[in-house]
């Protein structure tokens, strides 16, 4: 393993809004059927640190695929056997712990080997439907150099956590605190963009509880194209686009076009600039929130607490009424 990789995670510059991001690449071992060692990736912004595997304390009755807990800088975190989750067999052991912060919780993923950090454009990342590695791959990154093209499987962390540690995923169960129906204009919708199936399901359940019609898309690029289609329909009907789309709710990390770029496109376009945009992301932190404001987003809310999401949407719509 390149020791520099462990030091670089905290040293990344902020790439927000450039439609670029950095991917931490790692191996999980061999696939039993093919003996291939696929390359996996996770966005560096989700990673707190990567370190040589610390001592893990086994917990009686721990969920399947949870090795136990580890003490990381005074914080006790669960350690997930990531190769076991995706069905790989490590040949040299679980050597590295990748500590991630996600949806307001911290957990460690045990992996066989960390390779490098690569910088690439979201346009080089293709959406993957839920048909690979048990539906745990959200997208596929094309890593190109002068000689070769490699593929890296970007894991759907929402899906992993939901399957292994469901208590850490905020389900939309009690909708009583979400308040009354949003009361959108007749014929208007909320346009959403999120590449994770689990996240889309949560968002849709929350919007249904608010009696808010919505159109769901899987990438920023798809949302941008859908918005232009709706603008054409509005013009043909003699309406404004705001009569068709009352708010855009977007994730940050998405194949082809990220949420910052989508927001900038919307706010720089005379047709769309008055549509409120709410960024809804597991990538919490003041740097991302500051950049959300700089590209024109009306609000930033961390995933996933349904009543906070509802309150944020309500305020954004009221501000544009």
PDB file of C-alpha atoms in Angstrom:
ATOM      1  CA  UNK A   1       0.000   0.000   0.000  1.00  0.00           C
ATOM      2  CA  UNK A   2       1.180   3.501  -0.804  1.00  0.00           C
ATOM      3  CA  UNK A   3       1.692   5.097   2.615  1.00  0.00           C
ATOM      4  CA  UNK A   4       1.089   8.549   1.146  1.00  0.00           C
ATOM      5  CA  UNK A   5      -2.540   7.626   0.511  1.00  0.00           C
ATOM      6  CA  UNK A   6      -3.186   7.450   4.241  1.00  0.00           C
ATOM      7  CA  UNK A   7      -1.848  10.983   4.662  1.00  0.00           C
ATOM      8  CA  UNK A   8      -3.606  12.514   1.688  1.00  0.00           C
ATOM      9  CA  UNK A   9      -7.231  12.022   2.666  1.00  0.00           C
ATOM     10  CA  UNK A  10      -7.263  15.153   4.859  1.00  0.00           C
ATOM     11  CA  UNK A  11      -5.198  17.201   2.399  1.00  0.00           C
ATOM     12  CA  UNK A  12      -7.574  17.304  -0.549  1.00  0.00           C
ATOM     13  CA  UNK A  13      -8.444  20.679  -2.017  1.00  0.00           C
ATOM     14  CA  UNK A  14     -12.109  21.579  -2.343  1.00  0.00           C
ATOM     15  CA  UNK A  15     -13.227  20.588  -5.851  1.00  0.00           C
ATOM     16  CA  UNK A  16     -16.856  21.508  -5.304  1.00  0.00           C
ATOM     17  CA  UNK A  17     -18.493  23.106  -8.293  1.00  0.00           C
ATOM     18  CA  UNK A  18     -15.862  22.040 -10.810  1.00  0.00           C
ATOM     19  CA  UNK A  19     -17.835  18.872 -11.642  1.00  0.00           C
ATOM     20  CA  UNK A  20     -14.730  17.012 -10.467  1.00  0.00           C
ATOM     21  CA  UNK A  21     -14.185  14.885  -7.396  1.00  0.00           C
ATOM     22  CA  UNK A  22     -11.636  12.546  -5.899  1.00  0.00           C
ATOM     23  CA  UNK A  23     -12.089   8.836  -5.492  1.00  0.00           C
ATOM     24  CA  UNK A  24     -10.303   6.674  -2.938  1.00  0.00           C
ATOM     25  CA  UNK A  25      -9.577   3.374  -4.697  1.00  0.00           C
ATOM     26  CA  UNK A  26      -9.313   0.088  -2.825  1.00  0.00           C
ATOM     27  CA  UNK A  27      -9.439  -3.683  -3.283  1.00  0.00           C
ATOM     28  CA  UNK A  28     -11.657  -6.097  -1.395  1.00  0.00           C
ATOM     29  CA  UNK A  29     -10.219  -9.404  -2.629  1.00  0.00           C
ATOM     30  CA  UNK A  30     -11.232 -11.971  -5.195  1.00  0.00           C
ATOM     31  CA  UNK A  31     -14.691 -12.736  -6.470  1.00  0.00           C
ATOM     32  CA  UNK A  32     -15.317 -16.459  -5.839  1.00  0.00           C
ATOM     33  CA  UNK A  33     -16.770 -17.065  -9.297  1.00  0.00           C
ATOM     34  CA  UNK A  34     -14.040 -15.414 -11.363  1.00  0.00           C
ATOM     35  CA  UNK A  35     -11.046 -14.885  -9.042  1.00  0.00           C
ATOM     36  CA  UNK A  36     -10.970 -11.286 -10.315  1.00  0.00           C
ATOM     37  CA  UNK A  37      -9.856  -8.516  -7.966  1.00  0.00           C
ATOM     38  CA  UNK A  38     -12.168  -5.660  -8.869  1.00  0.00           C
ATOM     39  CA  UNK A  39     -11.323  -2.061  -8.062  1.00  0.00           C
ATOM     40  CA  UNK A  40     -13.768  -0.234  -5.789  1.00  0.00           C
ATOM     41  CA  UNK A  41     -14.076   3.416  -4.892  1.00  0.00           C
ATOM     42  CA  UNK A  42     -15.604   5.876  -2.457  1.00  0.00           C
ATOM     43  CA  UNK A  43     -15.698   9.673  -2.632  1.00  0.00           C
ATOM     44  CA  UNK A  44     -12.846  11.164  -0.606  1.00  0.00           C
ATOM     45  CA  UNK A  45     -15.231  13.675   0.942  1.00  0.00           C
ATOM     46  CA  UNK A  46     -16.936  10.781   2.741  1.00  0.00           C
ATOM     47  CA  UNK A  47     -13.620   9.581   4.174  1.00  0.00           C
ATOM     48  CA  UNK A  48     -12.273  10.871   7.466  1.00  0.00           C
ATOM     49  CA  UNK A  49      -9.085   8.825   7.323  1.00  0.00           C
ATOM     50  CA  UNK A  50      -7.589   5.521   6.231  1.00  0.00           C
ATOM     51  CA  UNK A  51      -5.318   3.689   8.636  1.00  0.00           C
ATOM     52  CA  UNK A  52      -3.673   0.361   9.235  1.00  0.00           C
ATOM     53  CA  UNK A  53      -6.255  -1.965  10.777  1.00  0.00           C
ATOM     54  CA  UNK A  54      -6.473  -1.249  14.512  1.00  0.00           C
ATOM     55  CA  UNK A  55      -7.501  -3.690  17.204  1.00  0.00           C
ATOM     56  CA  UNK A  56     -11.147  -4.656  16.811  1.00  0.00           C
ATOM     57  CA  UNK A  57     -13.202  -5.690  19.836  1.00  0.00           C
ATOM     58  CA  UNK A  58     -15.777  -8.359  19.032  1.00  0.00           C
ATOM     59  CA  UNK A  59     -19.276  -7.509  20.251  1.00  0.00           C
ATOM     60  CA  UNK A  60     -21.612 -10.398  21.172  1.00  0.00           C
ATOM     61  CA  UNK A  61     -24.769 -10.309  19.092  1.00  0.00           C
ATOM     62  CA  UNK A  62     -23.308  -7.885  16.560  1.00  0.00           C
ATOM     63  CA  UNK A  63     -25.151  -7.712  13.205  1.00  0.00           C
ATOM     64  CA  UNK A  64     -23.958  -9.891  10.347  1.00  0.00           C
ATOM     65  CA  UNK A  65     -20.834  -8.480   8.647  1.00  0.00           C
ATOM     66  CA  UNK A  66     -19.986  -6.283  11.642  1.00  0.00           C
ATOM     67  CA  UNK A  67     -16.581  -7.395  12.941  1.00  0.00           C
ATOM     68  CA  UNK A  68     -16.935  -5.449  16.175  1.00  0.00           C
ATOM     69  CA  UNK A  69     -15.914  -1.966  17.297  1.00  0.00           C
ATOM     70  CA  UNK A  70     -12.683  -0.007  17.262  1.00  0.00           C
ATOM     71  CA  UNK A  71     -11.473   2.960  19.279  1.00  0.00           C
ATOM     72  CA  UNK A  72     -10.517   5.644  16.748  1.00  0.00           C
ATOM     73  CA  UNK A  73      -9.171   8.802  18.378  1.00  0.00           C
ATOM     74  CA  UNK A  74     -11.417   8.317  21.400  1.00  0.00           C
ATOM     75  CA  UNK A  75     -14.546   7.493  19.401  1.00  0.00           C
ATOM     76  CA  UNK A  76     -15.959   3.956  19.405  1.00  0.00           C
ATOM     77  CA  UNK A  77     -17.119   3.055  15.889  1.00  0.00           C
ATOM     78  CA  UNK A  78     -18.501  -0.110  14.314  1.00  0.00           C
ATOM     79  CA  UNK A  79     -16.213  -1.930  11.869  1.00  0.00           C
ATOM     80  CA  UNK A  80     -17.919  -3.407   8.797  1.00  0.00           C
ATOM     81  CA  UNK A  81     -16.410  -6.333   6.868  1.00  0.00           C
ATOM     82  CA  UNK A  82     -16.827  -4.762   3.441  1.00  0.00           C
ATOM     83  CA  UNK A  83     -15.485  -7.737   1.427  1.00  0.00           C
ATOM     84  CA  UNK A  84     -18.082  -9.985   3.082  1.00  0.00           C
ATOM     85  CA  UNK A  85     -20.847  -7.491   2.316  1.00  0.00           C
ATOM     86  CA  UNK A  86     -20.109  -7.499  -1.433  1.00  0.00           C
ATOM     87  CA  UNK A  87     -19.090 -11.159  -1.640  1.00  0.00           C
ATOM     88  CA  UNK A  88     -15.308 -10.916  -2.070  1.00  0.00           C
ATOM     89  CA  UNK A  89     -12.614 -13.002  -0.384  1.00  0.00           C
ATOM     90  CA  UNK A  90      -9.470 -11.111   0.721  1.00  0.00           C
ATOM     91  CA  UNK A  91      -6.276 -13.104   0.142  1.00  0.00           C
ATOM     92  CA  UNK A  92      -3.985 -11.091   2.388  1.00  0.00           C
ATOM     93  CA  UNK A  93      -6.456 -10.237   5.126  1.00  0.00           C
ATOM     94  CA  UNK A  94      -8.332  -7.123   6.196  1.00  0.00           C
ATOM     95  CA  UNK A  95      -5.388  -4.770   6.354  1.00  0.00           C
ATOM     96  CA  UNK A  96      -6.835  -1.259   6.171  1.00  0.00           C
ATOM     97  CA  UNK A  97      -9.694   0.533   7.919  1.00  0.00           C
ATOM     98  CA  UNK A  98     -11.399   3.310   5.942  1.00  0.00           C
ATOM     99  CA  UNK A  99     -13.195   5.567   8.428  1.00  0.00           C
ATOM    100  CA  UNK A 100     -16.198   7.324   6.888  1.00  0.00           C
ATOM    101  CA  UNK A 101     -18.652   9.950   8.041  1.00  0.00           C
ATOM    102  CA  UNK A 102     -21.999   9.486   6.468  1.00  0.00           C
ATOM    103  CA  UNK A 103     -25.513  10.717   7.254  1.00  0.00           C
ATOM    104  CA  UNK A 104     -24.341  12.101  10.596  1.00  0.00           C
ATOM    105  CA  UNK A 105     -22.751   8.825  11.692  1.00  0.00           C
ATOM    106  CA  UNK A 106     -19.195   7.501  11.677  1.00  0.00           C
ATOM    107  CA  UNK A 107     -18.243   3.921  10.802  1.00  0.00           C
ATOM    108  CA  UNK A 108     -15.233   2.001   9.551  1.00  0.00           C
ATOM    109  CA  UNK A 109     -15.007  -0.207   6.463  1.00  0.00           C
ATOM    110  CA  UNK A 110     -12.411  -2.984   6.621  1.00  0.00           C
ATOM    111  CA  UNK A 111     -10.773  -3.482   3.211  1.00  0.00           C
ATOM    112  CA  UNK A 112      -7.901  -5.577   1.900  1.00  0.00           C
ATOM    113  CA  UNK A 113      -5.821  -2.857   0.278  1.00  0.00           C
ATOM    114  CA  UNK A 114      -5.954   0.861  -0.465  1.00  0.00           C
ATOM    115  CA  UNK A 115      -4.364   1.807  -3.789  1.00  0.00           C
ATOM    116  CA  UNK A 116      -4.523   5.525  -4.547  1.00  0.00           C
ATOM    117  CA  UNK A 117      -6.592   8.661  -4.767  1.00  0.00           C
ATOM    118  CA  UNK A 118      -7.578   9.760  -8.265  1.00  0.00           C
ATOM    119  CA  UNK A 119      -9.138  13.001  -9.432  1.00  0.00           C
ATOM    120  CA  UNK A 120     -11.703  12.750 -12.196  1.00  0.00           C
ATOM    121  CA  UNK A 121     -14.694  14.477 -13.698  1.00  0.00           C
ATOM    122  CA  UNK A 122     -18.204  13.329 -12.886  1.00  0.00           C
ATOM    123  CA  UNK A 123     -18.706  13.072 -16.647  1.00  0.00           C
ATOM    124  CA  UNK A 124     -16.373  10.037 -16.508  1.00  0.00           C
ATOM    125  CA  UNK A 125     -18.744   8.328 -14.071  1.00  0.00           C
ATOM    126  CA  UNK A 126     -21.652   6.354 -15.491  1.00  0.00           C
ATOM    127  CA  UNK A 127     -24.828   5.552 -13.624  1.00  0.00           C
ATOM    128  CA  UNK A 128     -25.200   1.872 -12.751  1.00  0.00           C
ATOM    129  CA  UNK A 129     -28.630   0.401 -12.254  1.00  0.00           C
ATOM    130  CA  UNK A 130     -29.054  -1.982  -9.333  1.00  0.00           C
ATOM    131  CA  UNK A 131     -27.739  -5.042 -11.133  1.00  0.00           C
ATOM    132  CA  UNK A 132     -24.143  -5.301  -9.935  1.00  0.00           C
ATOM    133  CA  UNK A 133     -22.688  -6.576  -6.641  1.00  0.00           C
ATOM    134  CA  UNK A 134     -26.111  -7.119  -5.145  1.00  0.00           C
ATOM    135  CA  UNK A 135     -27.263  -3.645  -6.073  1.00  0.00           C
ATOM    136  CA  UNK A 136     -24.511  -2.011  -3.983  1.00  0.00           C
ATOM    137  CA  UNK A 137     -22.836  -0.212  -6.878  1.00  0.00           C
ATOM    138  CA  UNK A 138     -24.268   3.221  -7.595  1.00  0.00           C
ATOM    139  CA  UNK A 139     -21.978   4.103 -10.514  1.00  0.00           C
ATOM    140  CA  UNK A 140     -18.951   3.019 -12.548  1.00  0.00           C
ATOM    141  CA  UNK A 141     -15.934   5.308 -12.956  1.00  0.00           C
ATOM    142  CA  UNK A 142     -13.735   5.196 -16.059  1.00  0.00           C
ATOM    143  CA  UNK A 143     -10.107   5.750 -15.071  1.00  0.00           C
ATOM    144  CA  UNK A 144      -8.095   6.604 -18.166  1.00  0.00           C
ATOM    145  CA  UNK A 145      -4.381   7.174 -18.613  1.00  0.00           C
ATOM    146  CA  UNK A 146      -2.099   7.169 -21.648  1.00  0.00           C
ATOM    147  CA  UNK A 147      -2.069   3.387 -21.978  1.00  0.00           C
ATOM    148  CA  UNK A 148      -5.135   1.816 -20.406  1.00  0.00           C
ATOM    149  CA  UNK A 149      -8.672   2.323 -19.174  1.00  0.00           C
ATOM    150  CA  UNK A 150      -9.654   0.857 -15.830  1.00  0.00           C
ATOM    151  CA  UNK A 151     -13.090   0.635 -14.276  1.00  0.00           C
ATOM    152  CA  UNK A 152     -13.809   1.329 -10.616  1.00  0.00           C
ATOM    153  CA  UNK A 153     -17.086   0.356  -8.946  1.00  0.00           C
ATOM    154  CA  UNK A 154     -18.389   3.200  -6.790  1.00  0.00           C
ATOM    155  CA  UNK A 155     -20.257   1.770  -3.829  1.00  0.00           C
ATOM    156  CA  UNK A 156     -23.713   2.895  -2.762  1.00  0.00           C
ATOM    157  CA  UNK A 157     -22.936   3.587   0.883  1.00  0.00           C
ATOM    158  CA  UNK A 158     -26.629   4.160   1.668  1.00  0.00           C
ATOM    159  CA  UNK A 159     -27.364   0.610   0.542  1.00  0.00           C
ATOM    160  CA  UNK A 160     -24.440  -0.883   2.487  1.00  0.00           C
ATOM    161  CA  UNK A 161     -25.442   0.868   5.707  1.00  0.00           C
ATOM    162  CA  UNK A 162     -29.116   0.065   5.264  1.00  0.00           C
ATOM    163  CA  UNK A 163     -28.321  -3.642   4.865  1.00  0.00           C
ATOM    164  CA  UNK A 164     -25.670  -3.932   7.586  1.00  0.00           C
ATOM    165  CA  UNK A 165     -26.577  -1.250  10.134  1.00  0.00           C
ATOM    166  CA  UNK A 166     -30.190  -0.265   9.433  1.00  0.00           C
ATOM    167  CA  UNK A 167     -30.394   1.617  12.731  1.00  0.00           C
ATOM    168  CA  UNK A 168     -28.009   4.198  11.221  1.00  0.00           C
ATOM    169  CA  UNK A 169     -30.280   4.924   8.282  1.00  0.00           C
ATOM    170  CA  UNK A 170     -33.058   7.381   9.118  1.00  0.00           C
ATOM    171  CA  UNK A 171     -36.243   5.795   7.856  1.00  0.00           C
ATOM    172  CA  UNK A 172     -39.353   7.864   7.151  1.00  0.00           C
ATOM    173  CA  UNK A 173     -41.725   6.257   9.640  1.00  0.00           C
ATOM    174  CA  UNK A 174     -43.284   8.940  11.796  1.00  0.00           C
ATOM    175  CA  UNK A 175     -44.531  11.696   9.496  1.00  0.00           C
ATOM    176  CA  UNK A 176     -46.441  13.603  12.173  1.00  0.00           C
ATOM    177  CA  UNK A 177     -43.602  16.102  12.693  1.00  0.00           C
ATOM    178  CA  UNK A 178     -43.415  16.994   9.012  1.00  0.00           C
ATOM    179  CA  UNK A 179     -46.291  19.450   9.180  1.00  0.00           C
ATOM    180  CA  UNK A 180     -49.194  20.009   6.795  1.00  0.00           C
ATOM    181  CA  UNK A 181     -49.224  19.398   3.060  1.00  0.00           C
ATOM    182  CA  UNK A 182     -46.904  21.666   1.096  1.00  0.00           C
ATOM    183  CA  UNK A 183     -49.728  23.021  -1.022  1.00  0.00           C
ATOM    184  CA  UNK A 184     -47.885  23.326  -4.319  1.00  0.00           C
ATOM    185  CA  UNK A 185     -49.434  25.216  -7.208  1.00  0.00           C
ATOM    186  CA  UNK A 186     -51.887  23.055  -9.185  1.00  0.00           C
ATOM    187  CA  UNK A 187     -49.871  21.113 -11.758  1.00  0.00           C
ATOM    188  CA  UNK A 188     -46.502  21.934 -10.178  1.00  0.00           C
ATOM    189  CA  UNK A 189     -43.960  19.356  -8.990  1.00  0.00           C
ATOM    190  CA  UNK A 190     -40.742  19.089  -7.029  1.00  0.00           C
ATOM    191  CA  UNK A 191     -37.894  17.864  -9.250  1.00  0.00           C
ATOM    192  CA  UNK A 192     -35.489  15.570  -7.362  1.00  0.00           C
ATOM    193  CA  UNK A 193     -32.071  14.186  -8.295  1.00  0.00           C
ATOM    194  CA  UNK A 194     -30.275  11.409  -6.386  1.00  0.00           C
ATOM    195  CA  UNK A 195     -28.297   8.444  -7.706  1.00  0.00           C
ATOM    196  CA  UNK A 196     -28.915   6.169  -4.707  1.00  0.00           C
ATOM    197  CA  UNK A 197     -31.999   3.952  -4.842  1.00  0.00           C
ATOM    198  CA  UNK A 198     -32.235   3.978  -1.044  1.00  0.00           C
ATOM    199  CA  UNK A 199     -32.033   7.782  -0.883  1.00  0.00           C
ATOM    200  CA  UNK A 200     -34.622   8.165  -3.640  1.00  0.00           C
ATOM    201  CA  UNK A 201     -36.998   5.877  -1.764  1.00  0.00           C
ATOM    202  CA  UNK A 202     -36.587   7.943   1.418  1.00  0.00           C
ATOM    203  CA  UNK A 203     -37.110  11.228  -0.401  1.00  0.00           C
ATOM    204  CA  UNK A 204     -40.167   9.942  -2.241  1.00  0.00           C
ATOM    205  CA  UNK A 205     -41.729   8.705   0.991  1.00  0.00           C
ATOM    206  CA  UNK A 206     -41.157  12.106   2.614  1.00  0.00           C
ATOM    207  CA  UNK A 207     -42.653  13.996  -0.330  1.00  0.00           C
ATOM    208  CA  UNK A 208     -45.633  11.653  -0.419  1.00  0.00           C
ATOM    209  CA  UNK A 209     -46.222  12.392   3.275  1.00  0.00           C
ATOM    210  CA  UNK A 210     -46.219  16.094   2.376  1.00  0.00           C
ATOM    211  CA  UNK A 211     -48.702  15.419  -0.463  1.00  0.00           C
ATOM    212  CA  UNK A 212     -46.193  16.978  -2.851  1.00  0.00           C
ATOM    213  CA  UNK A 213     -46.134  15.715  -6.469  1.00  0.00           C
ATOM    214  CA  UNK A 214     -42.588  15.040  -7.645  1.00  0.00           C
ATOM    215  CA  UNK A 215     -40.492  13.951 -10.599  1.00  0.00           C
ATOM    216  CA  UNK A 216     -37.534  11.744  -9.618  1.00  0.00           C
ATOM    217  CA  UNK A 217     -34.243  11.573 -11.564  1.00  0.00           C
ATOM    218  CA  UNK A 218     -31.018   9.636 -10.971  1.00  0.00           C
ATOM    219  CA  UNK A 219     -28.316  12.139 -12.004  1.00  0.00           C
ATOM    220  CA  UNK A 220     -27.746  15.871 -12.255  1.00  0.00           C
ATOM    221  CA  UNK A 221     -27.572  15.538 -16.031  1.00  0.00           C
ATOM    222  CA  UNK A 222     -30.931  13.760 -16.162  1.00  0.00           C
ATOM    223  CA  UNK A 223     -32.467  16.438 -13.909  1.00  0.00           C
ATOM    224  CA  UNK A 224     -31.063  19.224 -16.100  1.00  0.00           C
ATOM    225  CA  UNK A 225     -32.480  17.603 -19.241  1.00  0.00           C
ATOM    226  CA  UNK A 226     -35.856  17.029 -17.575  1.00  0.00           C
ATOM    227  CA  UNK A 227     -35.969  20.661 -16.441  1.00  0.00           C
ATOM    228  CA  UNK A 228     -35.435  21.860 -20.006  1.00  0.00           C
ATOM    229  CA  UNK A 229     -38.168  19.522 -21.264  1.00  0.00           C
ATOM    230  CA  UNK A 230     -40.579  20.892 -18.672  1.00  0.00           C
ATOM    231  CA  UNK A 231     -39.607  24.454 -19.675  1.00  0.00           C
ATOM    232  CA  UNK A 232     -40.500  23.658 -23.288  1.00  0.00           C
ATOM    233  CA  UNK A 233     -43.830  22.208 -22.183  1.00  0.00           C
ATOM    234  CA  UNK A 234     -44.546  25.288 -20.056  1.00  0.00           C
ATOM    235  CA  UNK A 235     -43.794  27.614 -22.968  1.00  0.00           C
ATOM    236  CA  UNK A 236     -46.074  25.601 -25.268  1.00  0.00           C
ATOM    237  CA  UNK A 237     -48.868  25.916 -22.687  1.00  0.00           C
ATOM    238  CA  UNK A 238     -48.308  29.638 -22.192  1.00  0.00           C
ATOM    239  CA  UNK A 239     -47.050  29.104 -18.636  1.00  0.00           C
ATOM    240  CA  UNK A 240     -43.900  29.957 -16.705  1.00  0.00           C
ATOM    241  CA  UNK A 241     -41.503  27.173 -15.726  1.00  0.00           C
ATOM    242  CA  UNK A 242     -42.184  28.082 -12.077  1.00  0.00           C
ATOM    243  CA  UNK A 243     -45.765  26.922 -12.693  1.00  0.00           C
ATOM    244  CA  UNK A 244     -44.377  23.489 -13.595  1.00  0.00           C
ATOM    245  CA  UNK A 245     -41.445  23.118 -11.176  1.00  0.00           C
ATOM    246  CA  UNK A 246     -41.761  24.743  -7.770  1.00  0.00           C
ATOM    247  CA  UNK A 247     -38.469  23.481  -6.308  1.00  0.00           C
ATOM    248  CA  UNK A 248     -35.415  21.398  -7.219  1.00  0.00           C
ATOM    249  CA  UNK A 249     -34.046  19.020  -4.555  1.00  0.00           C
ATOM    250  CA  UNK A 250     -30.620  17.652  -5.466  1.00  0.00           C
ATOM    251  CA  UNK A 251     -27.924  15.403  -4.070  1.00  0.00           C
ATOM    252  CA  UNK A 252     -24.275  16.436  -4.474  1.00  0.00           C
ATOM    253  CA  UNK A 253     -22.511  13.242  -5.575  1.00  0.00           C
ATOM    254  CA  UNK A 254     -24.009  12.050  -8.834  1.00  0.00           C
ATOM    255  CA  UNK A 255     -22.700  10.489 -12.052  1.00  0.00           C
ATOM    256  CA  UNK A 256     -22.313  12.689 -15.141  1.00  0.00           C
ATOM    257  CA  UNK A 257     -23.140  15.972 -13.360  1.00  0.00           C
ATOM    258  CA  UNK A 258     -22.852  16.754  -9.663  1.00  0.00           C
ATOM    259  CA  UNK A 259     -25.327  18.779  -7.633  1.00  0.00           C
ATOM    260  CA  UNK A 260     -23.152  21.901  -7.478  1.00  0.00           C
ATOM    261  CA  UNK A 261     -22.895  22.000 -11.269  1.00  0.00           C
ATOM    262  CA  UNK A 262     -26.631  21.385 -11.654  1.00  0.00           C
ATOM    263  CA  UNK A 263     -27.354  24.232  -9.226  1.00  0.00           C
ATOM    264  CA  UNK A 264     -25.010  26.594 -11.049  1.00  0.00           C
ATOM    265  CA  UNK A 265     -26.625  25.744 -14.394  1.00  0.00           C
ATOM    266  CA  UNK A 266     -30.081  26.471 -12.955  1.00  0.00           C
ATOM    267  CA  UNK A 267     -29.158  29.754 -11.281  1.00  0.00           C
ATOM    268  CA  UNK A 268     -27.209  31.086 -14.280  1.00  0.00           C
ATOM    269  CA  UNK A 269     -30.077  30.399 -16.693  1.00  0.00           C
ATOM    270  CA  UNK A 270     -32.612  33.240 -17.007  1.00  0.00           C
ATOM    271  CA  UNK A 271     -35.410  30.687 -17.432  1.00  0.00           C
ATOM    272  CA  UNK A 272     -34.739  28.879 -14.173  1.00  0.00           C
ATOM    273  CA  UNK A 273     -33.000  31.291 -11.809  1.00  0.00           C
ATOM    274  CA  UNK A 274     -36.138  31.925  -9.750  1.00  0.00           C
ATOM    275  CA  UNK A 275     -36.701  28.235  -8.990  1.00  0.00           C
ATOM    276  CA  UNK A 276     -35.495  27.502  -5.436  1.00  0.00           C
ATOM    277  CA  UNK A 277     -32.793  24.831  -5.198  1.00  0.00           C
ATOM    278  CA  UNK A 278     -32.215  22.791  -2.037  1.00  0.00           C
ATOM    279  CA  UNK A 279     -29.048  20.698  -1.829  1.00  0.00           C
ATOM    280  CA  UNK A 280     -29.633  17.503   0.178  1.00  0.00           C
ATOM    281  CA  UNK A 281     -26.435  15.604   0.850  1.00  0.00           C
ATOM    282  CA  UNK A 282     -24.647  13.169   3.121  1.00  0.00           C
ATOM    283  CA  UNK A 283     -21.528  15.300   2.573  1.00  0.00           C
ATOM    284  CA  UNK A 284     -21.971  17.567   5.557  1.00  0.00           C
ATOM    285  CA  UNK A 285     -19.532  20.283   6.517  1.00  0.00           C
ATOM    286  CA  UNK A 286     -19.196  24.049   6.391  1.00  0.00           C
ATOM    287  CA  UNK A 287     -17.068  24.026   3.211  1.00  0.00           C
ATOM    288  CA  UNK A 288     -19.819  22.314   1.222  1.00  0.00           C
ATOM    289  CA  UNK A 289     -22.500  24.549   2.727  1.00  0.00           C
ATOM    290  CA  UNK A 290     -20.490  27.669   1.872  1.00  0.00           C
ATOM    291  CA  UNK A 291     -20.005  26.469  -1.681  1.00  0.00           C
ATOM    292  CA  UNK A 292     -23.695  25.659  -1.983  1.00  0.00           C
ATOM    293  CA  UNK A 293     -24.404  29.306  -1.257  1.00  0.00           C
ATOM    294  CA  UNK A 294     -21.726  30.475  -3.697  1.00  0.00           C
ATOM    295  CA  UNK A 295     -23.334  28.587  -6.617  1.00  0.00           C
ATOM    296  CA  UNK A 296     -26.733  30.013  -5.722  1.00  0.00           C
ATOM    297  CA  UNK A 297     -28.412  27.227  -3.740  1.00  0.00           C
ATOM    298  CA  UNK A 298     -31.260  28.467  -1.587  1.00  0.00           C
ATOM    299  CA  UNK A 299     -30.622  25.955   1.200  1.00  0.00           C
ATOM    300  CA  UNK A 300     -28.419  23.030   2.241  1.00  0.00           C
ATOM    301  CA  UNK A 301     -29.708  20.208   4.429  1.00  0.00           C
ATOM    302  CA  UNK A 302     -27.782  17.140   5.576  1.00  0.00           C
ATOM    303  CA  UNK A 303     -29.293  13.679   5.000  1.00  0.00           C
ATOM    304  CA  UNK A 304     -31.506  12.289   6.332  1.00  0.00           C
ATOM    305  CA  UNK A 305     -34.028  13.610   8.840  1.00  0.00           C
ATOM    306  CA  UNK A 306     -37.479  13.849   7.296  1.00  0.00           C
ATOM    307  CA  UNK A 307     -38.829  16.727   9.395  1.00  0.00           C
ATOM    308  CA  UNK A 308     -35.676  18.809   8.785  1.00  0.00           C
ATOM    309  CA  UNK A 309     -35.984  18.154   5.057  1.00  0.00           C
ATOM    310  CA  UNK A 310     -39.657  19.157   5.147  1.00  0.00           C
ATOM    311  CA  UNK A 311     -38.899  22.330   7.087  1.00  0.00           C
ATOM    312  CA  UNK A 312     -36.131  23.308   4.671  1.00  0.00           C
ATOM    313  CA  UNK A 313     -38.306  22.726   1.592  1.00  0.00           C
ATOM    314  CA  UNK A 314     -41.158  24.666   3.175  1.00  0.00           C
ATOM    315  CA  UNK A 315     -38.949  27.686   3.899  1.00  0.00           C
ATOM    316  CA  UNK A 316     -37.406  27.671   0.412  1.00  0.00           C
ATOM    317  CA  UNK A 317     -40.817  27.609  -1.272  1.00  0.00           C
ATOM    318  CA  UNK A 318     -42.215  30.305   1.041  1.00  0.00           C
ATOM    319  CA  UNK A 319     -39.251  32.574   0.248  1.00  0.00           C
ATOM    320  CA  UNK A 320     -40.134  32.414  -3.465  1.00  0.00           C
ATOM    321  CA  UNK A 321     -43.892  32.740  -3.076  1.00  0.00           C
TER     322      UNK A 321
END
